[in-house]
Coordinates of C-alpha atoms and ligand atoms in Angstrom, one line a residue:
X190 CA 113.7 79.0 83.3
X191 CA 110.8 82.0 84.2
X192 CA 109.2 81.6 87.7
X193 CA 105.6 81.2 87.1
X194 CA 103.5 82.8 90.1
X195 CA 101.4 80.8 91.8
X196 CA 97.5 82.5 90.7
X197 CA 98.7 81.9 87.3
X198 CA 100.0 78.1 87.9
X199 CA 96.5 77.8 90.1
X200 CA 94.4 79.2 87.7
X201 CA 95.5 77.1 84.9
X202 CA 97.0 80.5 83.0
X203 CA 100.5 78.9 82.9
X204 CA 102.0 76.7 80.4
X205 CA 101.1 73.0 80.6
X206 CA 104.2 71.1 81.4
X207 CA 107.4 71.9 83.2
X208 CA 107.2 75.3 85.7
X209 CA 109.4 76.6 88.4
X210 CA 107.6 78.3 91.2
X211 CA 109.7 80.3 94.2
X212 CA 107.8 81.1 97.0
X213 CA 107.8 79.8 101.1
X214 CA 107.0 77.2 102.9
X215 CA 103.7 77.3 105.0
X216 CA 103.6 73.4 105.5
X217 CA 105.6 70.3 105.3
X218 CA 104.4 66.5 105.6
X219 CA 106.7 64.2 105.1
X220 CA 105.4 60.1 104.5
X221 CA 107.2 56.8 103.7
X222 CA 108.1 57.4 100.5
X223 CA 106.7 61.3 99.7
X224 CA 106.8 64.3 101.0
X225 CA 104.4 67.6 100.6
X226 CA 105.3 70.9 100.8
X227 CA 102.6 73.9 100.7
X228 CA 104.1 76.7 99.4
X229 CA 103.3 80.3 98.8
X230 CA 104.1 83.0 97.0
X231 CA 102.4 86.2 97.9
X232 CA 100.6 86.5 94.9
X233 CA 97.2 84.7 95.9
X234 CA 95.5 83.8 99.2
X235 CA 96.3 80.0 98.2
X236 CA 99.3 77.7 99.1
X237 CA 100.4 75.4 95.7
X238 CA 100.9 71.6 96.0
X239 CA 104.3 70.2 95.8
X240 CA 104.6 66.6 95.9
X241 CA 108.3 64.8 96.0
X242 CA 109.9 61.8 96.4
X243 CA 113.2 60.5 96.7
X244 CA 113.5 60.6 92.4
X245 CA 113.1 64.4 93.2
X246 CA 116.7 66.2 92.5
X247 CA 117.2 67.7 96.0
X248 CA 115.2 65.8 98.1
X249 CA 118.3 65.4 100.2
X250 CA 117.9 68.7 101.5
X251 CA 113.8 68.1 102.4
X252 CA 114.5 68.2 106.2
X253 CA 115.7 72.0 106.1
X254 CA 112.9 72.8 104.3
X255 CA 110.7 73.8 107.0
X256 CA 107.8 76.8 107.5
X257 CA 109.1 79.4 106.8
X258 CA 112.2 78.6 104.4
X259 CA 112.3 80.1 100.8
X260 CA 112.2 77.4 98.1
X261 CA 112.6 77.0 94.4
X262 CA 110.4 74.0 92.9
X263 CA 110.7 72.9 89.4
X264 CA 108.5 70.2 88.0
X265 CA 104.9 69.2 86.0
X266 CA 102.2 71.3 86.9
X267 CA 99.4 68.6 87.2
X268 CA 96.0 68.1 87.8
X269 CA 95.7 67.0 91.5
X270 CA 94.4 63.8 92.7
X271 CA 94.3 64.5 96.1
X272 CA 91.5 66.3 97.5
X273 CA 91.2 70.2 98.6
X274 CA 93.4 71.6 95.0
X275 CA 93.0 71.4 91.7
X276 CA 96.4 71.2 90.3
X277 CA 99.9 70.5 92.6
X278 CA 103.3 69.9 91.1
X279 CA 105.2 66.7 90.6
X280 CA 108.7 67.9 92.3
X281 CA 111.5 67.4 89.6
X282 CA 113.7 69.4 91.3
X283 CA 113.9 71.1 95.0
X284 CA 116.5 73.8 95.6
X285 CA 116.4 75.5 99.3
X286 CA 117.1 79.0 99.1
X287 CA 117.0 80.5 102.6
X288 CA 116.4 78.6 105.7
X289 CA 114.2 79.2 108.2
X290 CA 115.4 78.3 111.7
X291 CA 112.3 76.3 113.0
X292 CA 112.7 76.9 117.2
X293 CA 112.4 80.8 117.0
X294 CA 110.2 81.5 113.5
X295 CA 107.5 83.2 114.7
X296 CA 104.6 82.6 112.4
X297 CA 103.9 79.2 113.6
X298 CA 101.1 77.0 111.9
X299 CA 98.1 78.5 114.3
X300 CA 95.8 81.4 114.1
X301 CA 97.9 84.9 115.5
X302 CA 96.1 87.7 117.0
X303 CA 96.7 90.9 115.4
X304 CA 98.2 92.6 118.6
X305 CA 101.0 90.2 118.1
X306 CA 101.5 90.3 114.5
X307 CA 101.6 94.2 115.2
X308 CA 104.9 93.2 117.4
X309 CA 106.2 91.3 113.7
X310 CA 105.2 93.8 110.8
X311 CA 108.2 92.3 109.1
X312 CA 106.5 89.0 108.9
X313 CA 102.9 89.4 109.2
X314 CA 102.3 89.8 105.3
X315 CA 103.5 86.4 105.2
X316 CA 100.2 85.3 106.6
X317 CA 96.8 84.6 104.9
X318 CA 94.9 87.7 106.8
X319 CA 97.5 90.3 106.0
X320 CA 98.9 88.9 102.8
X321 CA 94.9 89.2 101.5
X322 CA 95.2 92.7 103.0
X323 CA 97.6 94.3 101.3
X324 CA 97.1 92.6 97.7
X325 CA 93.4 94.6 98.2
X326 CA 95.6 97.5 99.4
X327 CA 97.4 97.2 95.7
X328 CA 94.4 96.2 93.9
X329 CA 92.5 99.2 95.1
X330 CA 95.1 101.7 94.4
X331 CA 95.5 100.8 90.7
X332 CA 91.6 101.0 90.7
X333 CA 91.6 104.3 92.1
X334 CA 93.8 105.6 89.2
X335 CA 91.9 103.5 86.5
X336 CA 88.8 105.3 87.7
X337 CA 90.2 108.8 87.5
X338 CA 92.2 107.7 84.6
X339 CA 88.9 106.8 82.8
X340 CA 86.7 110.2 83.9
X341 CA 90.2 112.6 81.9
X342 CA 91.4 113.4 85.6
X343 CA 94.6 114.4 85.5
X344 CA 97.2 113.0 88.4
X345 CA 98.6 115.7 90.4
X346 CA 101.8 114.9 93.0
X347 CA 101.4 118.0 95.6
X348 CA 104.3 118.2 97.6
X349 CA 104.9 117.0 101.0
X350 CA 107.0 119.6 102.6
X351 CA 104.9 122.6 102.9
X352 CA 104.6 126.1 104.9
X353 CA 101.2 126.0 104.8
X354 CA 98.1 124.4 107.5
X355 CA 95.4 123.9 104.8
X356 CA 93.1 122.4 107.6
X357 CA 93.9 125.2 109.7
X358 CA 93.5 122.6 112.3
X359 CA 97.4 122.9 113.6
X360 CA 98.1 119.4 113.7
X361 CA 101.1 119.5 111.7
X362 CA 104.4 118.0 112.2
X363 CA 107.1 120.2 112.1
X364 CA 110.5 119.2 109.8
X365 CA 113.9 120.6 110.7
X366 CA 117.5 120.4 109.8
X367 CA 118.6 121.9 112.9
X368 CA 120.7 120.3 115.3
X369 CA 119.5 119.8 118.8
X370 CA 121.6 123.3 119.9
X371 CA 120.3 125.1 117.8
X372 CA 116.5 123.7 118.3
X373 CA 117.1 126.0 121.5
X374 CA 117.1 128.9 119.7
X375 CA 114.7 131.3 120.6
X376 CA 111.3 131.3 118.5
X377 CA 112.5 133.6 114.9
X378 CA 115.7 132.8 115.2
X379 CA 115.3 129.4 115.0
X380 CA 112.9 129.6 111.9
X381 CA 115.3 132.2 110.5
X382 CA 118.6 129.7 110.5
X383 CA 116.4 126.9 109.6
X384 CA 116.6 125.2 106.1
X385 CA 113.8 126.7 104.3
X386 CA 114.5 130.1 106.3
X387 CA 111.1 129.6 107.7
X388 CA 109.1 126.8 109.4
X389 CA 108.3 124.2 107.3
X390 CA 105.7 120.8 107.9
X391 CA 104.8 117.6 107.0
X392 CA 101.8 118.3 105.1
X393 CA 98.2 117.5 106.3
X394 CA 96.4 117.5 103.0
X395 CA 97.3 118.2 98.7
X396 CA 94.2 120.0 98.6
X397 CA 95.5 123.6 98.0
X398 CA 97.7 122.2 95.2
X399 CA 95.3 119.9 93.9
X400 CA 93.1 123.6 93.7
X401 CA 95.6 125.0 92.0
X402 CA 95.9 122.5 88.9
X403 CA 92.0 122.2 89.0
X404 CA 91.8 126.2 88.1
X405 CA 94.0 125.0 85.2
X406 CA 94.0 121.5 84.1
X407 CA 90.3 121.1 84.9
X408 CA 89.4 117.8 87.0
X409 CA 92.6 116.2 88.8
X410 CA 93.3 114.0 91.5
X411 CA 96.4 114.0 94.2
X412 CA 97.0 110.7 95.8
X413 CA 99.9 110.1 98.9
X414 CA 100.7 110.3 101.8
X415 CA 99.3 113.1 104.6
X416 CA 100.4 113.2 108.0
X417 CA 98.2 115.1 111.3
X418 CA 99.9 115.2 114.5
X419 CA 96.5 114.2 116.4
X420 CA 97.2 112.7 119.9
X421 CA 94.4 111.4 119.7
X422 CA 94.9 107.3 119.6
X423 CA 91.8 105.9 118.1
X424 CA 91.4 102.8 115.9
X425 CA 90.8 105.3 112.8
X426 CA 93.6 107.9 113.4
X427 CA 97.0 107.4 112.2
X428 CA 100.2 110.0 112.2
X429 CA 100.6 109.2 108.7
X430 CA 98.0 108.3 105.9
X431 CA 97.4 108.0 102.5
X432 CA 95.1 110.8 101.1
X433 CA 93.0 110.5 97.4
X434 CA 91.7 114.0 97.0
X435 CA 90.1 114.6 93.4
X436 CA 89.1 118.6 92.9
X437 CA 86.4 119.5 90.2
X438 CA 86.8 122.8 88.1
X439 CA 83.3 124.5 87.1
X440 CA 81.7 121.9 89.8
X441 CA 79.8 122.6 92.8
X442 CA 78.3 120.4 96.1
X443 CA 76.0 118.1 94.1
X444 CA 79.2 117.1 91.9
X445 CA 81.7 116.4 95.0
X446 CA 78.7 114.2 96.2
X447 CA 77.9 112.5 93.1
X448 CA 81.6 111.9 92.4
X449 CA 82.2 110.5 95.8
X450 CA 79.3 108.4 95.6
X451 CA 80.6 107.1 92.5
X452 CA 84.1 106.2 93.7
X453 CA 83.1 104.3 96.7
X454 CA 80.4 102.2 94.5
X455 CA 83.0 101.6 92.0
X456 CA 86.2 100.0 94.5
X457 CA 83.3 98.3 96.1
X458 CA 82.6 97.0 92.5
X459 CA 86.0 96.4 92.0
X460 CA 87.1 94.7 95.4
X461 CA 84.2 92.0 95.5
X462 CA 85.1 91.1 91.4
X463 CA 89.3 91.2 91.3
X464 CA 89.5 90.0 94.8
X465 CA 86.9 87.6 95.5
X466 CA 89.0 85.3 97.2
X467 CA 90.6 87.8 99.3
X468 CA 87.6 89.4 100.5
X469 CA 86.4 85.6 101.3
X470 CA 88.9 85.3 103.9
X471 CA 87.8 88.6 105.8
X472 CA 84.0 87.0 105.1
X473 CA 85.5 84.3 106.7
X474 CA 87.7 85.3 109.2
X475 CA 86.8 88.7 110.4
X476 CA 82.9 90.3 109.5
X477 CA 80.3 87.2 108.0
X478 CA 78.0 90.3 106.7
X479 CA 81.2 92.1 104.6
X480 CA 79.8 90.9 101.4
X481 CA 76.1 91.6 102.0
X482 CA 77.6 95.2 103.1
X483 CA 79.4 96.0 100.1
X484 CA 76.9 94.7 97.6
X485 CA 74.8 97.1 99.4
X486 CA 77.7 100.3 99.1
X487 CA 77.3 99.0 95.8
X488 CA 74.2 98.6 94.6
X489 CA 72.4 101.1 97.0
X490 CA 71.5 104.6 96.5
X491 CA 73.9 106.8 99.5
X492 CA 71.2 108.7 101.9
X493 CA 72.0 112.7 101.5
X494 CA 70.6 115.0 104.5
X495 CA 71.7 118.0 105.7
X496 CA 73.4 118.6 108.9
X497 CA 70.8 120.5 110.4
X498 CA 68.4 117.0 109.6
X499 CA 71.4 114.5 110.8
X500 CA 70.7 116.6 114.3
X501 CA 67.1 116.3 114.6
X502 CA 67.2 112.8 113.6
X503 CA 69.9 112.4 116.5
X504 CA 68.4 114.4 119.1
X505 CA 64.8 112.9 118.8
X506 CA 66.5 109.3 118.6
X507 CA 65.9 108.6 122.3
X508 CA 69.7 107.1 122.4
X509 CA 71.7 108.1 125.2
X510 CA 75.1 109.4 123.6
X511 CA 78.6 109.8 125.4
X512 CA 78.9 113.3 123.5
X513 CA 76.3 116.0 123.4
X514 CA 74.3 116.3 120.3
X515 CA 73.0 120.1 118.9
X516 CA 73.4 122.6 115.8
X517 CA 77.2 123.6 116.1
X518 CA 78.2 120.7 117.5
X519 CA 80.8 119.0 115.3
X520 CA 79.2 115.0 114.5
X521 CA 81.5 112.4 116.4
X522 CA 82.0 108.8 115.7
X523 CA 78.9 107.4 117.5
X524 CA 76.8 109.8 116.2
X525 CA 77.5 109.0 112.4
X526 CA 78.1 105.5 113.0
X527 CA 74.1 105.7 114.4
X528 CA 72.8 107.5 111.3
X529 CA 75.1 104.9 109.1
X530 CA 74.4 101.9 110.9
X531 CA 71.2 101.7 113.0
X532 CA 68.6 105.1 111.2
X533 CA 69.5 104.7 107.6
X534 CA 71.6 101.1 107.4
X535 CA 73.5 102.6 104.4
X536 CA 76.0 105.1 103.3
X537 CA 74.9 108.7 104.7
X538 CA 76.2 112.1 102.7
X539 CA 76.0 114.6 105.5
X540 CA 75.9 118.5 104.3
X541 CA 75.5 121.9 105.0
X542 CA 77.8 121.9 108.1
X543 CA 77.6 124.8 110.4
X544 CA 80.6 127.3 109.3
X545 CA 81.8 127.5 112.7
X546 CA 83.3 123.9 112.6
X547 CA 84.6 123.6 109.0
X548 CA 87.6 124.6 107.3
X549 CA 87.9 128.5 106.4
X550 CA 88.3 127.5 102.6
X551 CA 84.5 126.1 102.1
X552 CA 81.9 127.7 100.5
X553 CA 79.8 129.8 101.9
X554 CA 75.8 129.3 101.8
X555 CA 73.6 132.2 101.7
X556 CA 71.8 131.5 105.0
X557 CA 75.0 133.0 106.1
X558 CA 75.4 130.2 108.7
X559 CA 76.4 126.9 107.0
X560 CA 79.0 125.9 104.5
X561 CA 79.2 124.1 101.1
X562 CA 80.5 120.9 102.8
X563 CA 79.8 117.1 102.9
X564 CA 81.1 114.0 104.8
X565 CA 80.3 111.0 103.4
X566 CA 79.7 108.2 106.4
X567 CA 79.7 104.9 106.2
X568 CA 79.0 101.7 108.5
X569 CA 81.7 100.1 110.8
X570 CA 83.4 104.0 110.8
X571 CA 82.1 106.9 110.5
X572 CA 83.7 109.5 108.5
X573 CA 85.1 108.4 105.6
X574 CA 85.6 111.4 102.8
X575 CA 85.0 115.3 103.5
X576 CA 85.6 117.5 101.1
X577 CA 83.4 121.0 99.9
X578 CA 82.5 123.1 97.5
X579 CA 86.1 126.1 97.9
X580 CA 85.1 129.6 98.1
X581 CA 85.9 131.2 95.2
X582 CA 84.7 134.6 95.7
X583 CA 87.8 136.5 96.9
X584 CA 85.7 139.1 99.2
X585 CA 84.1 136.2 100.7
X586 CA 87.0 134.7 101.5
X587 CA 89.0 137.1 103.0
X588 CA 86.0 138.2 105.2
X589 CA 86.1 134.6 106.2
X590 CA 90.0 134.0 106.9
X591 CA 89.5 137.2 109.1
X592 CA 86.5 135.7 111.1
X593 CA 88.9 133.1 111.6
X594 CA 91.6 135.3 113.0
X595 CA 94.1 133.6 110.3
X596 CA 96.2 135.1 108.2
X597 CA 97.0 135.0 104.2
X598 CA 100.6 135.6 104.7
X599 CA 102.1 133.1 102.5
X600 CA 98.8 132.3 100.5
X601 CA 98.8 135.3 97.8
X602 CA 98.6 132.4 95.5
X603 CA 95.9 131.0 96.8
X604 CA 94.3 134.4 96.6
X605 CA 95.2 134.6 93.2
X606 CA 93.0 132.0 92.4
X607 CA 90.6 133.7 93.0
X608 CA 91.5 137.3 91.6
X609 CA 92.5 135.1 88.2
X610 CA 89.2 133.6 86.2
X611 CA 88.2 132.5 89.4
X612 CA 85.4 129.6 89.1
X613 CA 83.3 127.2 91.5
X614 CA 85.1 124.3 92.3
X615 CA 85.0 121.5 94.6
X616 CA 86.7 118.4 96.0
X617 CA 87.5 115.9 98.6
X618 CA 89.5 114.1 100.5
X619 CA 89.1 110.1 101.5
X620 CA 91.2 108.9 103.6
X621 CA 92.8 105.6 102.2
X622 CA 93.2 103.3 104.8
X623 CA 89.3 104.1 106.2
X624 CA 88.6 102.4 102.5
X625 CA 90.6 99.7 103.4
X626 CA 88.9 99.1 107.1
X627 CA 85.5 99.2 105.2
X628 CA 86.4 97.0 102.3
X629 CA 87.9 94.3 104.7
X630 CA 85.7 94.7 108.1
X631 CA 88.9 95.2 109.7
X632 CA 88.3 97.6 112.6
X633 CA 91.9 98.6 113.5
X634 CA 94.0 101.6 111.4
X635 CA 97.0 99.9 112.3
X636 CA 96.3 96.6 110.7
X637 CA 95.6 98.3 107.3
X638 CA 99.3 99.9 106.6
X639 CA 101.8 98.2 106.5
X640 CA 104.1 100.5 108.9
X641 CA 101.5 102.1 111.2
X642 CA 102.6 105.2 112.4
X643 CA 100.3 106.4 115.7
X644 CA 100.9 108.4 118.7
X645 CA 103.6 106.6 120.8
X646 CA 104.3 104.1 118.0
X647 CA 107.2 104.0 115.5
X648 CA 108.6 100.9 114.7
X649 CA 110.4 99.6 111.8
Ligands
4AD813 O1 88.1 115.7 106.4 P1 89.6 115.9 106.2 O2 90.4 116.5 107.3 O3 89.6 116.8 104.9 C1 90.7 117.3 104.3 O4 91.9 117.2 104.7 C2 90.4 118.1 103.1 N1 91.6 119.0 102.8 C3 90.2 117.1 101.9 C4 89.8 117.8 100.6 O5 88.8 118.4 100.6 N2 90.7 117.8 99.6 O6 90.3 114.5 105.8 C5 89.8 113.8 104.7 C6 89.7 112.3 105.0 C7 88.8 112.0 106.2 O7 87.4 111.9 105.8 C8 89.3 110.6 106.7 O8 88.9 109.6 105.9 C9 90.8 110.8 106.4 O9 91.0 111.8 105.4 N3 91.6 111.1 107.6 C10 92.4 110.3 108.3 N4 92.6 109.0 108.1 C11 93.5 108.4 108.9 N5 94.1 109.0 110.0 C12 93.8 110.3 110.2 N6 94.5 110.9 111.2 C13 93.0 111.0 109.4 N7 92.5 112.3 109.3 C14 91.7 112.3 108.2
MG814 MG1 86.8 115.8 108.0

């Protein structure tokens, strides 16, 4: 017999009748003559109803069917007449499928912080929090492809080894194959006898691919993992992080805004409709105004100001900040979080950065000081996409890598680009799990991946 999940048993979707259901148990109460079992499966936030008796095949085998053990249940899927579920099923048959040893399972029947359920990221989807957490994490994903999907972007997979610093920010991780001996080596030897003959890194962003098939295939979209060797251990940092960066041929700043715009109104959409019940936990649980908030991401125009506007606003506030606030000086957390949260109370796109503080790849204004660039802020974090208009005027660029004091070595094809039916084209990046913290209200990184990766941390 098929197992039937437990959203389709519970909403009614599954065959009247007979059903088997496989899942674990998250409570057992046994009385006289019945006993019930809550069980769960992992495909919905709620537990199904499973009522037996000693007529139930199995029922021998009740006692080592405690929280935590896997079950299989076979029986009538029937309306309920207890109280608190619509349906439940009359137990024909119990099988226990892996047991659970009930002194040392950790996920006992009371509410966990997340500091500890950190300590057990084997077990914590098993919960209510975390299994609502990452079924959004799913859902979202499949809606960030339908949305591309449904504009003719094409999906890009940029590679994750790379030779390249697109941020020029030199956070990268470095990848060898050397042993520890020859790690010793001094500086070009070592990159010489290395694999690639050359240093190679974990790469920090798909952007410079994703250029690449824009100048070809039009509009596409790279979506995986990045990784940034930032020591810094905040609540919105991670060492590795999943990366959605769409790039726009023939486009320019007011297209990367609208687009992003766009995006974040559409998941927002998309959370509160295919994961109502979800999202009603972290309502619940975790931030009472989350659905107020994203019907607002949703149904809200986004504020747009430019840079130079974001620092007036900021320096005339009369709010004592820990960092200093002035043109040239890069926007921190508390500083967009004020313009998101307290001066606008919506989503803020931010533009028109000072060149001195961006990337060397964005576009150049003809003020000669500022750059094509936007961040899009948002409450509860901050910076959540950047991305620019690329500069696609080869002189420009090259005067521009020299300001920098970088090099092209290794980027002739990134030149190319430009010497080849070069066009305007622009793009972003938004970092995943920030979409996750602001579709949830949860205000951790950590607690949004399922393996965090931070400085210090590796586990599992
Ligand atoms: O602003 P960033 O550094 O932009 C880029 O990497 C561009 N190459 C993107 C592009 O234009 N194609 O990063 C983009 C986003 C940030 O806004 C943030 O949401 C997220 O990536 N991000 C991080 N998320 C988690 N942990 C980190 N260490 C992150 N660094 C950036
Ligand atoms: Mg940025």
């Amino acid at each position: 017999m098929k197992r039937t999940k437990i959203d389709m048993a519970l909403r009614g979707d599954a065959a009247r009748g007979d059903i088997l259901v496989k899942g674990w148990v998250r409570t057992r109460r046994d009385a006289k003559d019945f006993s019930f079992l809550e069980v769960n499966d992992g495909s919905c936030r709620a537990n199904i109803q499973v009522v037996a008796d000693a007529g139930t095949d199995g029922f021998s085998f009740l006692k080592d069917m405690g929280v935590g053990a896997a079950v299989a249940v076979r029986g009538e899927l029937v309306a309920s007449p207890g109280k608190g579920q619509r349906w439940e099923i009359r137990a024909a048959s119990l099988t226990l499928i892996g047991k659970a040893d009930q002194e040392s399972y950790p996920l006992q029947k009371k509410r966990h912080s997340d500091e500890f359920l950190r300590t057990i990221a084997h077990l914590r989807p098993r919960t209510n929090k975390y299994g609502a957490l990452f079924r959004i994490r799913s859902e979202m994903a499949f809606a960030i492809h339908e949305f591309f999907h449904d504009r003719g972007f094409a999906y890009v997979h940029s590679p994750i080894l790379t030779a390249s610093d697109c941020e020029g920010a030199g956070e990268m991780f470095r990848v060898t194959s050397l042993g520890p001996q020859e790690g010793g080596l001094p500086e070009d030897e070592r990159a010489a006898k290395d694999f690639f003959g050359k240093d190679a890194y974990l790469t920090v962003s798909g952007q410079l691919a994703a250029e690449v098939f824009a100048c070809s295939l039009g509009d596409v979209y790279t979506f995986g993992p990045t990784f940034r060797a930032e020591h810094s251990d905040t609540s919105r940092h991670a060492a590795e992080f999943w990366m959605l960066e769409p790039e726009m041929a023939f486009a320019d700043l007011g297209d990367d805004m609208d687009l992003g715009e766009e995006l974040l109104k559409y998941l927002t959409g998309a959370v509160l409709t295919r994961c109502a019940a979800d999202v009603e936990l972290f309502a619940s649980f975790v931030d009472k105004d989350l659905p107020a908030r994203l019907e607002g991401i949703r149904d809200r125009p986004f504020e747009r100001l430019p840079y130079a506007r974001a620092v007036d606003i900021l320096a005339g506030c009369g709010k004592t900040f820990e960092y200093p606030v002035g043109f040239g000086l890069d926007l921190q957390s508390e500083h967009e979080r004020y313009l998101t949260e307290v001066h606008f109370n919506r989503p803020v796109i931010v533009y028109d950065y000072p060149k001195e503080i961006k990337a060397f790849y964005m576009r150049q204004n003809d003020d000669g000081k500022t750059v094509a660039a936007m961040d899009v802020l948002v409450p509860g974090i901050g910076e959540i996409i950047g991305g620019s208009a690329r500069e696609e005027r080869l002189d420009a660029l090259e005067r521009r890598v020299a300001e920098r004091g970088l090099t092209m070595d290794g980027y002739w094809w990134y030149l190319d680009l430009r010497r080849f039916g070069s066009v305007p084209h622009a793009g972003f990046g938004l970092g995943f799990e920030r979409l996750l913290m602001l579709l949830t209200g949860v205000t951790n990184i950590r607690d949004v991946i399922p393996f965090p990766r931070t400085y210090r941390h590796l586990e599992f």
